[in-house]
PDB file of C-alpha atoms in Angstrom:
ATOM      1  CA  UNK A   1     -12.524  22.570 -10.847  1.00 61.00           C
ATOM      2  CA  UNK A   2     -14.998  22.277  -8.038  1.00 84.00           C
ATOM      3  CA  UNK A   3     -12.759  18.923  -6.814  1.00 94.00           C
ATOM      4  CA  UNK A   4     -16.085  17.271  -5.674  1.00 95.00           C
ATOM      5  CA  UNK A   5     -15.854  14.701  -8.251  1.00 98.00           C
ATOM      6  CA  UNK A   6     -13.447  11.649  -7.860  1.00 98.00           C
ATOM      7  CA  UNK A   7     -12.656   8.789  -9.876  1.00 98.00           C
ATOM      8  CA  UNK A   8     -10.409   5.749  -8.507  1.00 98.00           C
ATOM      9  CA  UNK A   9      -8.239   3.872 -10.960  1.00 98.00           C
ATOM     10  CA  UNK A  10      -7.951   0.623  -9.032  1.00 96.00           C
ATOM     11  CA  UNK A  11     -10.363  -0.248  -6.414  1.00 95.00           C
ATOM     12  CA  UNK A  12      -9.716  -2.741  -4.490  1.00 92.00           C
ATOM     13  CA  UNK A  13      -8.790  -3.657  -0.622  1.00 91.00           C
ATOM     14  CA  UNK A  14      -7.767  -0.517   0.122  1.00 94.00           C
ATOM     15  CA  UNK A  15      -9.305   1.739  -2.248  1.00 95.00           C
ATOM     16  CA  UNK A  16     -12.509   0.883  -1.601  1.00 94.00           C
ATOM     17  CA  UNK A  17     -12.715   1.848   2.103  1.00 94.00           C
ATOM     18  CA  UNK A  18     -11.529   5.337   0.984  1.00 96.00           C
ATOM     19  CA  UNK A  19     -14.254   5.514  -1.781  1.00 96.00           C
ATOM     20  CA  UNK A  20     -16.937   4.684   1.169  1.00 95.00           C
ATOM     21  CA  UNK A  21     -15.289   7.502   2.981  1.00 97.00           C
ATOM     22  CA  UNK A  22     -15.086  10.164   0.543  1.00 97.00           C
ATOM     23  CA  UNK A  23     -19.197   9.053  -0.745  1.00 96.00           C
ATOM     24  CA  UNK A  24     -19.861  10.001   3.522  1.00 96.00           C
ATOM     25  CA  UNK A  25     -17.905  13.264   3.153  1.00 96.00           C
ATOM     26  CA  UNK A  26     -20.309  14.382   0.198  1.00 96.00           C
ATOM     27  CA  UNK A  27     -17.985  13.513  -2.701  1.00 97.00           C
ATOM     28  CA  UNK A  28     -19.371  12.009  -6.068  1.00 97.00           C
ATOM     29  CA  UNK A  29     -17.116   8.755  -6.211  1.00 97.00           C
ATOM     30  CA  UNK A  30     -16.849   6.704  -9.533  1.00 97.00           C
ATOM     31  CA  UNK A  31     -13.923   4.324 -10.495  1.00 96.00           C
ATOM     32  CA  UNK A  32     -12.389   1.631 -12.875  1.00 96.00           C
ATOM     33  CA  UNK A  33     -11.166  -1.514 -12.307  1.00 94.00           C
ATOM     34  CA  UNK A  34     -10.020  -3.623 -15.246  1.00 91.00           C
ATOM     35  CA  UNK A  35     -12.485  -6.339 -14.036  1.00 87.00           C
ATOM     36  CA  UNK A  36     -15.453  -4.156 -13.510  1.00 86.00           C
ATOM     37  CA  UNK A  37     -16.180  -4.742 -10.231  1.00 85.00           C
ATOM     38  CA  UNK A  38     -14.867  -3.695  -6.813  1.00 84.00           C
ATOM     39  CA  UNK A  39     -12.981  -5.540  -4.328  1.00 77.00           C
ATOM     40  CA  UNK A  40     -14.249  -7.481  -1.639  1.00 67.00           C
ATOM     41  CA  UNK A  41     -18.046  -6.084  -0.567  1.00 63.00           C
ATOM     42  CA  UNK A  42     -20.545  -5.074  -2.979  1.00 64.00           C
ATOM     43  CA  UNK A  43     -20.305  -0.858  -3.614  1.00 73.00           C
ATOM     44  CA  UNK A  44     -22.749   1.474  -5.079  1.00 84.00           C
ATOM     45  CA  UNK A  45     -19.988   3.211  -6.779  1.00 92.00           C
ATOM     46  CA  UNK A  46     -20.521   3.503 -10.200  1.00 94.00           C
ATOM     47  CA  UNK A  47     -17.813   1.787 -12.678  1.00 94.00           C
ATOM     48  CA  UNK A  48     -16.871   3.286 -15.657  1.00 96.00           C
ATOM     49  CA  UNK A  49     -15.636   1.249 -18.811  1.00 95.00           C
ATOM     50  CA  UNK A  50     -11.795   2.724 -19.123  1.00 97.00           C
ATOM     51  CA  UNK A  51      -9.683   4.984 -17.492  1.00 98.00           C
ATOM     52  CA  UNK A  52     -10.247   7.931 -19.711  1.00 98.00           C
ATOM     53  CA  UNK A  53     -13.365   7.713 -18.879  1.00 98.00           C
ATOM     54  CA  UNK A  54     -12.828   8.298 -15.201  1.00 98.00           C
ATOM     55  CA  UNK A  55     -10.097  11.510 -16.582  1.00 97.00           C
ATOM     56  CA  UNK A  56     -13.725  12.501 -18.554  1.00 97.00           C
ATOM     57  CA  UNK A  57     -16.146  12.909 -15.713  1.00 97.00           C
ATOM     58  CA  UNK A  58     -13.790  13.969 -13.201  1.00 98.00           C
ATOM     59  CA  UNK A  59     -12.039  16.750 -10.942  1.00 97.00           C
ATOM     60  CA  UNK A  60      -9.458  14.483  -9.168  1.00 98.00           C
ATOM     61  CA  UNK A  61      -8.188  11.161  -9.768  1.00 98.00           C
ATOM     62  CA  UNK A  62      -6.708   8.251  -7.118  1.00 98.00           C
ATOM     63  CA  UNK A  63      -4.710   6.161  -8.726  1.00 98.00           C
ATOM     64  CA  UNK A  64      -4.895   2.921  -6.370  1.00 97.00           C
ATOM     65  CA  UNK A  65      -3.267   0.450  -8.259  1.00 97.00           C
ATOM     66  CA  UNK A  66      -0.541  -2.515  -7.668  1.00 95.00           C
ATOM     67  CA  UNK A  67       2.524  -1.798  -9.146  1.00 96.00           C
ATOM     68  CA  UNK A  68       4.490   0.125 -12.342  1.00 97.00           C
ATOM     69  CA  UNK A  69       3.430  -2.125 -14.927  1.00 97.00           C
ATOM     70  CA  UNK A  70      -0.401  -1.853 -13.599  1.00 96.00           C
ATOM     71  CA  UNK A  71      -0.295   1.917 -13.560  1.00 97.00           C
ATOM     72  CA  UNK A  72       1.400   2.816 -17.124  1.00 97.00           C
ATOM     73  CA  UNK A  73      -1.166   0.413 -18.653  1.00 96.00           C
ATOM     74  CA  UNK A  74      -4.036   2.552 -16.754  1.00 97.00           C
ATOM     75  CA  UNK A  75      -2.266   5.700 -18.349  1.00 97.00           C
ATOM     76  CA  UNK A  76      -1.683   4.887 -21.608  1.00 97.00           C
ATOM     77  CA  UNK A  77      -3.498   4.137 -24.926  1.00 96.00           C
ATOM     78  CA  UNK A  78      -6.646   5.189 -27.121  1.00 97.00           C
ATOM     79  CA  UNK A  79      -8.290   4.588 -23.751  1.00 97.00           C
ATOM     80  CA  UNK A  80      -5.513   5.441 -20.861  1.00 97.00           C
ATOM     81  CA  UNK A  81      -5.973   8.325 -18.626  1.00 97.00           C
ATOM     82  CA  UNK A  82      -3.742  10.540 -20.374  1.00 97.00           C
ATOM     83  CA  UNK A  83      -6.108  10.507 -22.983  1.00 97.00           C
ATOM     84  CA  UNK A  84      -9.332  12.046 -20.793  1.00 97.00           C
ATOM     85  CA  UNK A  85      -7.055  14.611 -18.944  1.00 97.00           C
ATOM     86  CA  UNK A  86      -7.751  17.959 -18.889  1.00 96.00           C
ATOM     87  CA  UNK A  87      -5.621  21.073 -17.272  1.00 97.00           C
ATOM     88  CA  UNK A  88      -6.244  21.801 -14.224  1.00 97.00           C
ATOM     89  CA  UNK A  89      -7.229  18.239 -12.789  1.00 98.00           C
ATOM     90  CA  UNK A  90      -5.175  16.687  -9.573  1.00 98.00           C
ATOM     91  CA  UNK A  91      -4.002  13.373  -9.786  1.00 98.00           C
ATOM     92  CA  UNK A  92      -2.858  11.712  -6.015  1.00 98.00           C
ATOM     93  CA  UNK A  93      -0.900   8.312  -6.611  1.00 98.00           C
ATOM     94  CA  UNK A  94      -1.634   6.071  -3.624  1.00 98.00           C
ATOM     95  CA  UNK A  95      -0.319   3.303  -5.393  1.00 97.00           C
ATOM     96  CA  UNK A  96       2.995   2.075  -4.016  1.00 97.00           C
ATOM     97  CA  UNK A  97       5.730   2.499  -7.087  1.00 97.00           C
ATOM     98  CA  UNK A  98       9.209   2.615  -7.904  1.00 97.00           C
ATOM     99  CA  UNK A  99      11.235   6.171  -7.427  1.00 97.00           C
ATOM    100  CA  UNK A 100      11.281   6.037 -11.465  1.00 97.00           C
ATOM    101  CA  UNK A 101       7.648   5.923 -11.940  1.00 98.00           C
ATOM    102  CA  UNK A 102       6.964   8.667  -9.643  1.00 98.00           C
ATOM    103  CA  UNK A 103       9.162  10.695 -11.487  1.00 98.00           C
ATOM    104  CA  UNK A 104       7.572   9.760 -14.618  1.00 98.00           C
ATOM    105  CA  UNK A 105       3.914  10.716 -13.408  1.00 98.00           C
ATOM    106  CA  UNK A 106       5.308  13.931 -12.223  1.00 98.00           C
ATOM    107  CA  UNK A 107       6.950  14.426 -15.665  1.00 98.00           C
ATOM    108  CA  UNK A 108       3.636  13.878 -17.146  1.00 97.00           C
ATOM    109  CA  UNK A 109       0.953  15.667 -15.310  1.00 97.00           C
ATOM    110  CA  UNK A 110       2.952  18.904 -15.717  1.00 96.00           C
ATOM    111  CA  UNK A 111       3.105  18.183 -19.439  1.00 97.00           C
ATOM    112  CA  UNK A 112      -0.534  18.288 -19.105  1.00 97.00           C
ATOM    113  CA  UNK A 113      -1.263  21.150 -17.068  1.00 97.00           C
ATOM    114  CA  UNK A 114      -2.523  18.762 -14.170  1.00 98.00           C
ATOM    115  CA  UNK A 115      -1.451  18.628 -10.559  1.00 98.00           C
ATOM    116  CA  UNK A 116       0.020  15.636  -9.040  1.00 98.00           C
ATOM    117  CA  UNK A 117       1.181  14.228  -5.673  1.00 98.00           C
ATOM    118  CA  UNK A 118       2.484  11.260  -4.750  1.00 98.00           C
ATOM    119  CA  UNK A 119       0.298   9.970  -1.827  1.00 98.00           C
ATOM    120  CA  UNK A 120       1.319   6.419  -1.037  1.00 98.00           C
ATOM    121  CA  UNK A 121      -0.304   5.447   2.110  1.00 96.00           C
ATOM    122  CA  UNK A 122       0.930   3.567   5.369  1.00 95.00           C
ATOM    123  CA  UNK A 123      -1.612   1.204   7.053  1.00 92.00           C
ATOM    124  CA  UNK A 124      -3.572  -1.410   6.390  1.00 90.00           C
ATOM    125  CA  UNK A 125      -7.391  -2.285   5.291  1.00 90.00           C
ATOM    126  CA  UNK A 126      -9.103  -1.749   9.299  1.00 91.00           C
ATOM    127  CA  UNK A 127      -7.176   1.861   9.056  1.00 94.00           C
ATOM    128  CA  UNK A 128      -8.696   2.241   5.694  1.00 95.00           C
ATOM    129  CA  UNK A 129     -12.409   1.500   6.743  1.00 94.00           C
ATOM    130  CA  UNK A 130     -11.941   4.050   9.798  1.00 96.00           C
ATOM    131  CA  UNK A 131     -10.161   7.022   7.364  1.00 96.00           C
ATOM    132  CA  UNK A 132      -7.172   6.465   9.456  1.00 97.00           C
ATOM    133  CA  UNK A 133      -4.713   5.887   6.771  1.00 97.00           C
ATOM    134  CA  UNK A 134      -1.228   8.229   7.513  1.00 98.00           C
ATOM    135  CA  UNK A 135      -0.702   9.817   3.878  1.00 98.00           C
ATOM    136  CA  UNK A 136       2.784  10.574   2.596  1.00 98.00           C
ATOM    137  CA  UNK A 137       2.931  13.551   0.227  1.00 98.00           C
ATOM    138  CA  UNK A 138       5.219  14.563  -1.907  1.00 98.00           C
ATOM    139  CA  UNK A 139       4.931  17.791  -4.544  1.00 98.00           C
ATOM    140  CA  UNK A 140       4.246  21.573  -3.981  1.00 98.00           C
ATOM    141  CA  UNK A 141       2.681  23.230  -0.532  1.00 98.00           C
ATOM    142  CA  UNK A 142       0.346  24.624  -3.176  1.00 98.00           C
ATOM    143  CA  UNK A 143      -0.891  21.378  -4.148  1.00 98.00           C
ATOM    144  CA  UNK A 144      -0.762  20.006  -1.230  1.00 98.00           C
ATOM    145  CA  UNK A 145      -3.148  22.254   0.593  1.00 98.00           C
ATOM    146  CA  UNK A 146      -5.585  21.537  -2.835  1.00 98.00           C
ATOM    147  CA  UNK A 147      -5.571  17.991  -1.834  1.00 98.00           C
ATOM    148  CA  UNK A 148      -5.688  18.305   1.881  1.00 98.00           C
ATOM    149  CA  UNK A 149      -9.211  18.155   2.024  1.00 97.00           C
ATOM    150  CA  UNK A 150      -9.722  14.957   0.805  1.00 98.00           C
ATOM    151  CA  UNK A 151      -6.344  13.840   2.485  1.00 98.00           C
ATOM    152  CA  UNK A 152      -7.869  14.339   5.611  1.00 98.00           C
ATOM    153  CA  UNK A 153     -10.988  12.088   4.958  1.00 98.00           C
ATOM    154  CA  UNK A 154      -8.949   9.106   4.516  1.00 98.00           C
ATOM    155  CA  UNK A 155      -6.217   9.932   6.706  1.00 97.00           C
ATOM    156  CA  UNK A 156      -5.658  10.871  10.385  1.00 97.00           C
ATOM    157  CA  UNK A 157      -2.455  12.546   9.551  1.00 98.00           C
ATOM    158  CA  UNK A 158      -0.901  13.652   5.718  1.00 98.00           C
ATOM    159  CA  UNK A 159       3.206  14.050   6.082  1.00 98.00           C
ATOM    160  CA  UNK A 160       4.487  16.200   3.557  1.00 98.00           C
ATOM    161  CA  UNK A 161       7.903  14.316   2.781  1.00 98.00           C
ATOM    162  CA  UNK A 162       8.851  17.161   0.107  1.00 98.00           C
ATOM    163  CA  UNK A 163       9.083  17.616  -3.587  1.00 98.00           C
ATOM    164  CA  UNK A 164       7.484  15.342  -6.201  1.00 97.00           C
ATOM    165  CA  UNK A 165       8.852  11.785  -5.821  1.00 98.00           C
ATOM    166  CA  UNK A 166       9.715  11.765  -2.272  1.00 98.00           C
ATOM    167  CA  UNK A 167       6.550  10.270  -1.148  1.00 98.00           C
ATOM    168  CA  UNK A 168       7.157   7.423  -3.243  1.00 98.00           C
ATOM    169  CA  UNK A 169      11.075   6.647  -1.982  1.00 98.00           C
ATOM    170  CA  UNK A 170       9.385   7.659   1.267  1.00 98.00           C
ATOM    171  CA  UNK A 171       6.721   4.828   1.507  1.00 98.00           C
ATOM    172  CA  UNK A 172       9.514   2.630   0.559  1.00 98.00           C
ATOM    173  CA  UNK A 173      11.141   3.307   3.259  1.00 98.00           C
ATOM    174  CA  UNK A 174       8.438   2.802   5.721  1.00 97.00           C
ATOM    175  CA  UNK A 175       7.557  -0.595   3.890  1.00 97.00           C
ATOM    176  CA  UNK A 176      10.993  -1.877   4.213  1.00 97.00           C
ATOM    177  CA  UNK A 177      11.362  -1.429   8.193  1.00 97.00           C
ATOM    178  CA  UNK A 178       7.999  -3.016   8.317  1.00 97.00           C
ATOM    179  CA  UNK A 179       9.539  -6.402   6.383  1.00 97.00           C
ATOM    180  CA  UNK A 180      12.718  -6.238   8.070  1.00 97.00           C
ATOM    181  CA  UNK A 181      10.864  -5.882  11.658  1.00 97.00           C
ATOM    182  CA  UNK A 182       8.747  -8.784  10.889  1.00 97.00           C
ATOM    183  CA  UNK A 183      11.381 -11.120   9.946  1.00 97.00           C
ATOM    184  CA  UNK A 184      13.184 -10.404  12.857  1.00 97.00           C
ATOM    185  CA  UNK A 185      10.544 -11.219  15.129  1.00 97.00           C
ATOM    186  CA  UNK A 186       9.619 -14.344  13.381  1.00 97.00           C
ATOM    187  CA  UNK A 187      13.397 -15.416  13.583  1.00 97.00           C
ATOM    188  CA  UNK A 188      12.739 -14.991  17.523  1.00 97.00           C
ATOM    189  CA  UNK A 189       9.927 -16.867  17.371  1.00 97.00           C
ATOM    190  CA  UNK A 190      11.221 -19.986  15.489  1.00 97.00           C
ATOM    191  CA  UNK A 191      13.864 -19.941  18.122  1.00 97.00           C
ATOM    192  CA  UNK A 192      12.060 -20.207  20.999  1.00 97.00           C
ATOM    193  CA  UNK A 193       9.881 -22.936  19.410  1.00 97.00           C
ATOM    194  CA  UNK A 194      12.696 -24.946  18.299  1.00 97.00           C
ATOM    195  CA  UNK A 195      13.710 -24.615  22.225  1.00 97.00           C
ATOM    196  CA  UNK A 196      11.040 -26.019  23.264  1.00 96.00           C
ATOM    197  CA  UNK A 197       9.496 -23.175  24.268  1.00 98.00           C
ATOM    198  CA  UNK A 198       5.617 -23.081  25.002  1.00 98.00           C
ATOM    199  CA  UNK A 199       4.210 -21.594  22.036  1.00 97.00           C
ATOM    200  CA  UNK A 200       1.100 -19.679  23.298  1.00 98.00           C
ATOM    201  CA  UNK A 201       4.098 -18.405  26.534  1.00 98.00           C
ATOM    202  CA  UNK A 202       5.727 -16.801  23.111  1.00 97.00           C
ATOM    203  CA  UNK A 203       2.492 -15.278  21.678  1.00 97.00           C
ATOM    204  CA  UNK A 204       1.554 -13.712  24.579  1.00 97.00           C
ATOM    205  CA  UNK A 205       4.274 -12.923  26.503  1.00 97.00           C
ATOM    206  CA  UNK A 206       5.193 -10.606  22.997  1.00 97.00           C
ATOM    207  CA  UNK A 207       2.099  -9.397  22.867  1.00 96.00           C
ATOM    208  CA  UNK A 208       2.932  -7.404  25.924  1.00 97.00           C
ATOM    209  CA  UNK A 209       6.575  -6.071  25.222  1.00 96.00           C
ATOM    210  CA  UNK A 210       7.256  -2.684  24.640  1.00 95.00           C
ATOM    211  CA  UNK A 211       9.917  -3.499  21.862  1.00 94.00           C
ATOM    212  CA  UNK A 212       7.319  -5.203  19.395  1.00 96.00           C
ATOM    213  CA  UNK A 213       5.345  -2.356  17.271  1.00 95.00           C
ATOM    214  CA  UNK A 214       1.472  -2.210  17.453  1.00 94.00           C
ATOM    215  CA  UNK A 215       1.597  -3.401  13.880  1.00 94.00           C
ATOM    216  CA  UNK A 216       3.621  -6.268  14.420  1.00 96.00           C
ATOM    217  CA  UNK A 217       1.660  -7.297  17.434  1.00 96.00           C
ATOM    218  CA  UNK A 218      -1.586  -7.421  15.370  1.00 95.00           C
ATOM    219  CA  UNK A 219       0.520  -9.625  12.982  1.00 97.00           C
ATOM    220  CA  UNK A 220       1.698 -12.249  15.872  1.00 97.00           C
ATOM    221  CA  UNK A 221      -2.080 -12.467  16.940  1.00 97.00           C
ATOM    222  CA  UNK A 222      -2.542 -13.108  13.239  1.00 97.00           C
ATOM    223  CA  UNK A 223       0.197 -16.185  13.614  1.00 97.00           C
ATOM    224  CA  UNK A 224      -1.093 -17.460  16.928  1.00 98.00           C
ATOM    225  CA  UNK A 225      -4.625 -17.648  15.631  1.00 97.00           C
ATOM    226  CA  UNK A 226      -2.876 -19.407  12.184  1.00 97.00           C
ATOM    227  CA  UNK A 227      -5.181 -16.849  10.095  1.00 97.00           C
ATOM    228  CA  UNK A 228      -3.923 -14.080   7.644  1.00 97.00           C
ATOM    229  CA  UNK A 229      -6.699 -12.234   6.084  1.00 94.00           C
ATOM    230  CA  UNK A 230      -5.211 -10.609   3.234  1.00 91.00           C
ATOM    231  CA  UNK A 231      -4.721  -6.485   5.274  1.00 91.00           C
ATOM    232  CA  UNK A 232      -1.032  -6.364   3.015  1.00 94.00           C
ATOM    233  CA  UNK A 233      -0.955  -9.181   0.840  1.00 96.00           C
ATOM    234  CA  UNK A 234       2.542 -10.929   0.506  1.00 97.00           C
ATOM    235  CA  UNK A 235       2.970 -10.828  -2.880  1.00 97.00           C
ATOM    236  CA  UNK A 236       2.386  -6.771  -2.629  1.00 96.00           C
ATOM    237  CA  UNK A 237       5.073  -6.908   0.405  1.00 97.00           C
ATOM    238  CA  UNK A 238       7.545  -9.241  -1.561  1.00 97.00           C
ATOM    239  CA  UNK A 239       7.055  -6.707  -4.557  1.00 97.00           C
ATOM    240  CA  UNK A 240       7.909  -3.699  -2.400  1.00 97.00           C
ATOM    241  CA  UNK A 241      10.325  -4.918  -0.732  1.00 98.00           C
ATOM    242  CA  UNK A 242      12.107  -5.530  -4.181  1.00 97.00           C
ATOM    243  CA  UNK A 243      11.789  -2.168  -5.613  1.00 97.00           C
ATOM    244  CA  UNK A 244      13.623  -1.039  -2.297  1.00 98.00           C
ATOM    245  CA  UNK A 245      16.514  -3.464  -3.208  1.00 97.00           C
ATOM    246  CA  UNK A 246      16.668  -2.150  -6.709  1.00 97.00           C
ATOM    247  CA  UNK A 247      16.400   1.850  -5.556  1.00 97.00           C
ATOM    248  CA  UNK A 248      19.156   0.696  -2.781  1.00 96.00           C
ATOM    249  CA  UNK A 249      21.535  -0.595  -5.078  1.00 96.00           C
ATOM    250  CA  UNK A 250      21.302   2.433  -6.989  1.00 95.00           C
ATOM    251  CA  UNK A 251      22.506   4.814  -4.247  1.00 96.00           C
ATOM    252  CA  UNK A 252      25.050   1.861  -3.060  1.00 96.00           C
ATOM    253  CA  UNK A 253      23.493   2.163   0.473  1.00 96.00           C
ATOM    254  CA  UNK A 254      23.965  -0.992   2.647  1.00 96.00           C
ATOM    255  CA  UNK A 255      20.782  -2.465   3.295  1.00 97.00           C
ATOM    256  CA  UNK A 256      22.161  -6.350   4.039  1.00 96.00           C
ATOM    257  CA  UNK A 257      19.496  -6.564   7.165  1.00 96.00           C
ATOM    258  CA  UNK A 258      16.444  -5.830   4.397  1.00 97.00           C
ATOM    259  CA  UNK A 259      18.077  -8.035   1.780  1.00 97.00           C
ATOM    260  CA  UNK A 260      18.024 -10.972   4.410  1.00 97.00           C
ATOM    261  CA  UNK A 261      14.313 -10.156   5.393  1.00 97.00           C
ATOM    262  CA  UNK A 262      13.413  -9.546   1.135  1.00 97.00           C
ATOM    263  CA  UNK A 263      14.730 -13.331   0.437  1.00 97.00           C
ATOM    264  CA  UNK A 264      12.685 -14.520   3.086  1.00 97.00           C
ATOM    265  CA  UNK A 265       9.495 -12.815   1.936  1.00 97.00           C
ATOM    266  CA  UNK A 266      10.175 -13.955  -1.392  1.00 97.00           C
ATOM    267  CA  UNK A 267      10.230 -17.619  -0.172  1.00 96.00           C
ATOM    268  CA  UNK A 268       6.596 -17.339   1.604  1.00 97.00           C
ATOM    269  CA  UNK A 269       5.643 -15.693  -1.254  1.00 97.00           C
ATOM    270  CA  UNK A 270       5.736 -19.396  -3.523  1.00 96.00           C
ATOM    271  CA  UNK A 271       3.116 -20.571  -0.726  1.00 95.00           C
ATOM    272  CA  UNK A 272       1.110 -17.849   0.717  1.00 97.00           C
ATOM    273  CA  UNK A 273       0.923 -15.128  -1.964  1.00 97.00           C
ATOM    274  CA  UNK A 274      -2.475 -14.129  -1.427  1.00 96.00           C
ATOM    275  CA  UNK A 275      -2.319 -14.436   2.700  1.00 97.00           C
ATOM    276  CA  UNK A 276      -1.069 -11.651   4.717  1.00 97.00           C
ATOM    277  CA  UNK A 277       2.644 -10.887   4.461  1.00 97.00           C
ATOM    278  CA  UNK A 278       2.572 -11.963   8.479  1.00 97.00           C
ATOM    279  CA  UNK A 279       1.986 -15.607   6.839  1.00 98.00           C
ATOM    280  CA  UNK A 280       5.781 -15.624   6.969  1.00 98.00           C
ATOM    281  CA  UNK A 281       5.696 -16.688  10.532  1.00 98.00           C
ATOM    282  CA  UNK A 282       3.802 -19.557   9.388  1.00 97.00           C
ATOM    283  CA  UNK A 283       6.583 -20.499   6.783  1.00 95.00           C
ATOM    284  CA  UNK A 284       9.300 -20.463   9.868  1.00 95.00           C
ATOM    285  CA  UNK A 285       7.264 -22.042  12.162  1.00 96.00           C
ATOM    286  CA  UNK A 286       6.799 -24.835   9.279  1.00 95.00           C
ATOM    287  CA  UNK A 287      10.390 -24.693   9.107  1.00 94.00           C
ATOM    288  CA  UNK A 288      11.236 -25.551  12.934  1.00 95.00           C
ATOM    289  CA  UNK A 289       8.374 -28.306  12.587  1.00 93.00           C
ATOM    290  CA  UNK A 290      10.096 -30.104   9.866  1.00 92.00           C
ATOM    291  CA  UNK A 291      13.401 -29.801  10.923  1.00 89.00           C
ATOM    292  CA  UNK A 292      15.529 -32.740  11.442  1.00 86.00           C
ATOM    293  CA  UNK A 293      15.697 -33.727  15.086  1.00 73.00           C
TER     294      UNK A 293
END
C-alpha cells in the first residue's frame, strides 16, 4: 500500500475541508456520500456509487460520518465497506461514535487484516479549511506513525490518547466540557439580561475575560451578532452529548453538571437543529424575553 489513495465515507462540513487539504498535499481523494454530492461548495472530488467502492480503489479510508447508525449502514451489506476491504488497508474513524462502536470497528478491521484508528477530531469547520483540526488517536504507535502523515495535513497537532477505543471515549470527553461550558455561560448571560443589564456591556465585556475559552468567545460573537452558521450543528452536539450520558451511566460516574447542560441542548435542539449548537444562547435569551414580568 502506497497510502496515496484516499476515499472519504461521508463528506460533508467537515470532511470536505480535509479532502481539499489532502488533494493540496498530493493525495488522490475520492469519496461517497449517500446523496452523491458533497457538502456545502462544489468539489472536484470524484464520487463513487457505494462504499465498497471507495474500500475498491483505495489505500486508506476516512470514515466522516454522523453517528453509529450512519456508520454500520456504510459498513455493511452486498455494497458496505467490509465488502471492498482488502488486508493491509488503514481505516481512521473521524466520525464521533459511541465507546461500543469503536470497539466494534476495531473488532472488525483486525478480522480483516486492516489497520484502524480512531481519529475523532476537535474543532470546528474554519479549523478544518486551515488543516488545523487537533486529532485524537487511539490504536498502536505502529499505526499511528502509518497515519501520521496524513494526520498532520489536517491537523496542527495528533494526541495519541492510547489503545483502540480511547480516542472515541476521548472526544467524548472533550465534547462534553464544550456543552457544559457553553451552558454555563449562557446561564450568565440570561442573568445579566434579566437584570437589566446592557446587552452589548455583556457581549463585550466577555469577550475580553480570561475565564471564557477562545471557542466559547467565537460562540458569544455568534449570539451577539444573532447568527449561527452551522461550524457544530446542534443536533450533532445534542447527539454527543447523549452518548456521554449513556457511556457515564455505565461507569456510574457523576456527571449531574453535563446532564443539566445535555437537557438544555436537547431543548434548543426542537428549534434550532440545524443552527450552531451556540444557538442555545438564543433559546435563553428567548427565555428571559418572554418571561413573566
Amino acid at each position: 500500500m502506497s497510502d496515496k489513495k484516499i476515499g472519504f465515507v461521508g463528506y460533508g462540513a467537515m470532511a470536505v475541508p480535509m479532502g481539499e487539504n489532502l488533494k493540496k498535499a498530493g493525495y488522490d481523494v475520492v469519496a461517497f456520500t449517500p446523496s452523491g454530492k458533497a457538502a456545502g461548495k462544489p468539489s472536484n472530488v470524484p464520487m463513487l456509487s457505494s462504499p465498497r467502492e471507495v474500500a475498491e480503489n483505495v489505500d486508506v479510508i476516512i470514515l466522516c460520518v454522523p453517528d453509529d447508525n450512519a456508520e454500520n449502514k456504510t459498513l455493511n451489506g452486498e455494497n458496505g465497506l467490509l465488502a471492498g476491504l482488502r488486508k493491509g488497508q488503514l481505516i481512521l474513524d473521524t466520525s464521533t461514535v459511541s465507546p461500543p462502536q469503536a470497539d466494534h470497528l476495531a473488532k472488525i478491521a483486525h478480522e480483516h487484516g486492516v489497520d484502524v484508528l480512531d481519529t475523532p477530531m476537535s474543532g470546528s469547520t474554519p479549523e478544518s479549511e486551515r488543516g488545523e483540526l487537533i486529532m485524537l488517536a487511539g490504536g498502536t504507535d505502529a499505526v499511528l506513525e502509518r497515519a501520521r502523515p496524513i494526520l498532520d495535513i489536517v491537523g496542527r497537532i495528533t494526541i495519541h490518547t492510547g489503545p483502540a477505543g480511547s480516542a472515541a471515549r476521548f472526544k467524548l470527553v472533550v465534547n462534553g466540557v464544550m456543552g457544559a461550558t457553553l451552558n454555563i455561560v449562557a446561564e450568565g448571560l440570561a442573568y445579566g439580561l434579566s437584570e437589566g443589564l446592557d446587552r452589548d456591556m455583556l457581549f463585550n465585556a466577555l469577550q475580553e475575560l480570561a475565564v471564557i475559552s477562545p471557542h466559547h468567545k467565537r460562540k458569544l460573537k455568534m449570539a451577539h451578532n444573532k447568527s449561527f452558521p452551522s461550524q457544530f450543528p446542534t443536533r450533532l452536539m445534542n447527539k454527543d452529548m447523549g452518548l456521554l450520558l449513556d457511556a457515564g451511566r455505565k461507569t456510574g460516574v457523576d456527571m449531574s453538571g453535563m446532564a443539566v447542560a445535555a437537557q438544555k441542548l436537547a431543548r434548543s435542539n426542537l428549534s434550532h437543529r440545524d443552527e450552531d449548537y451556540s444557538a442555545l444562547f438564543a433559546q435563553m435569551e428567548a427565555d428571559v424575553a418572554n418571561a413573566p414580568s
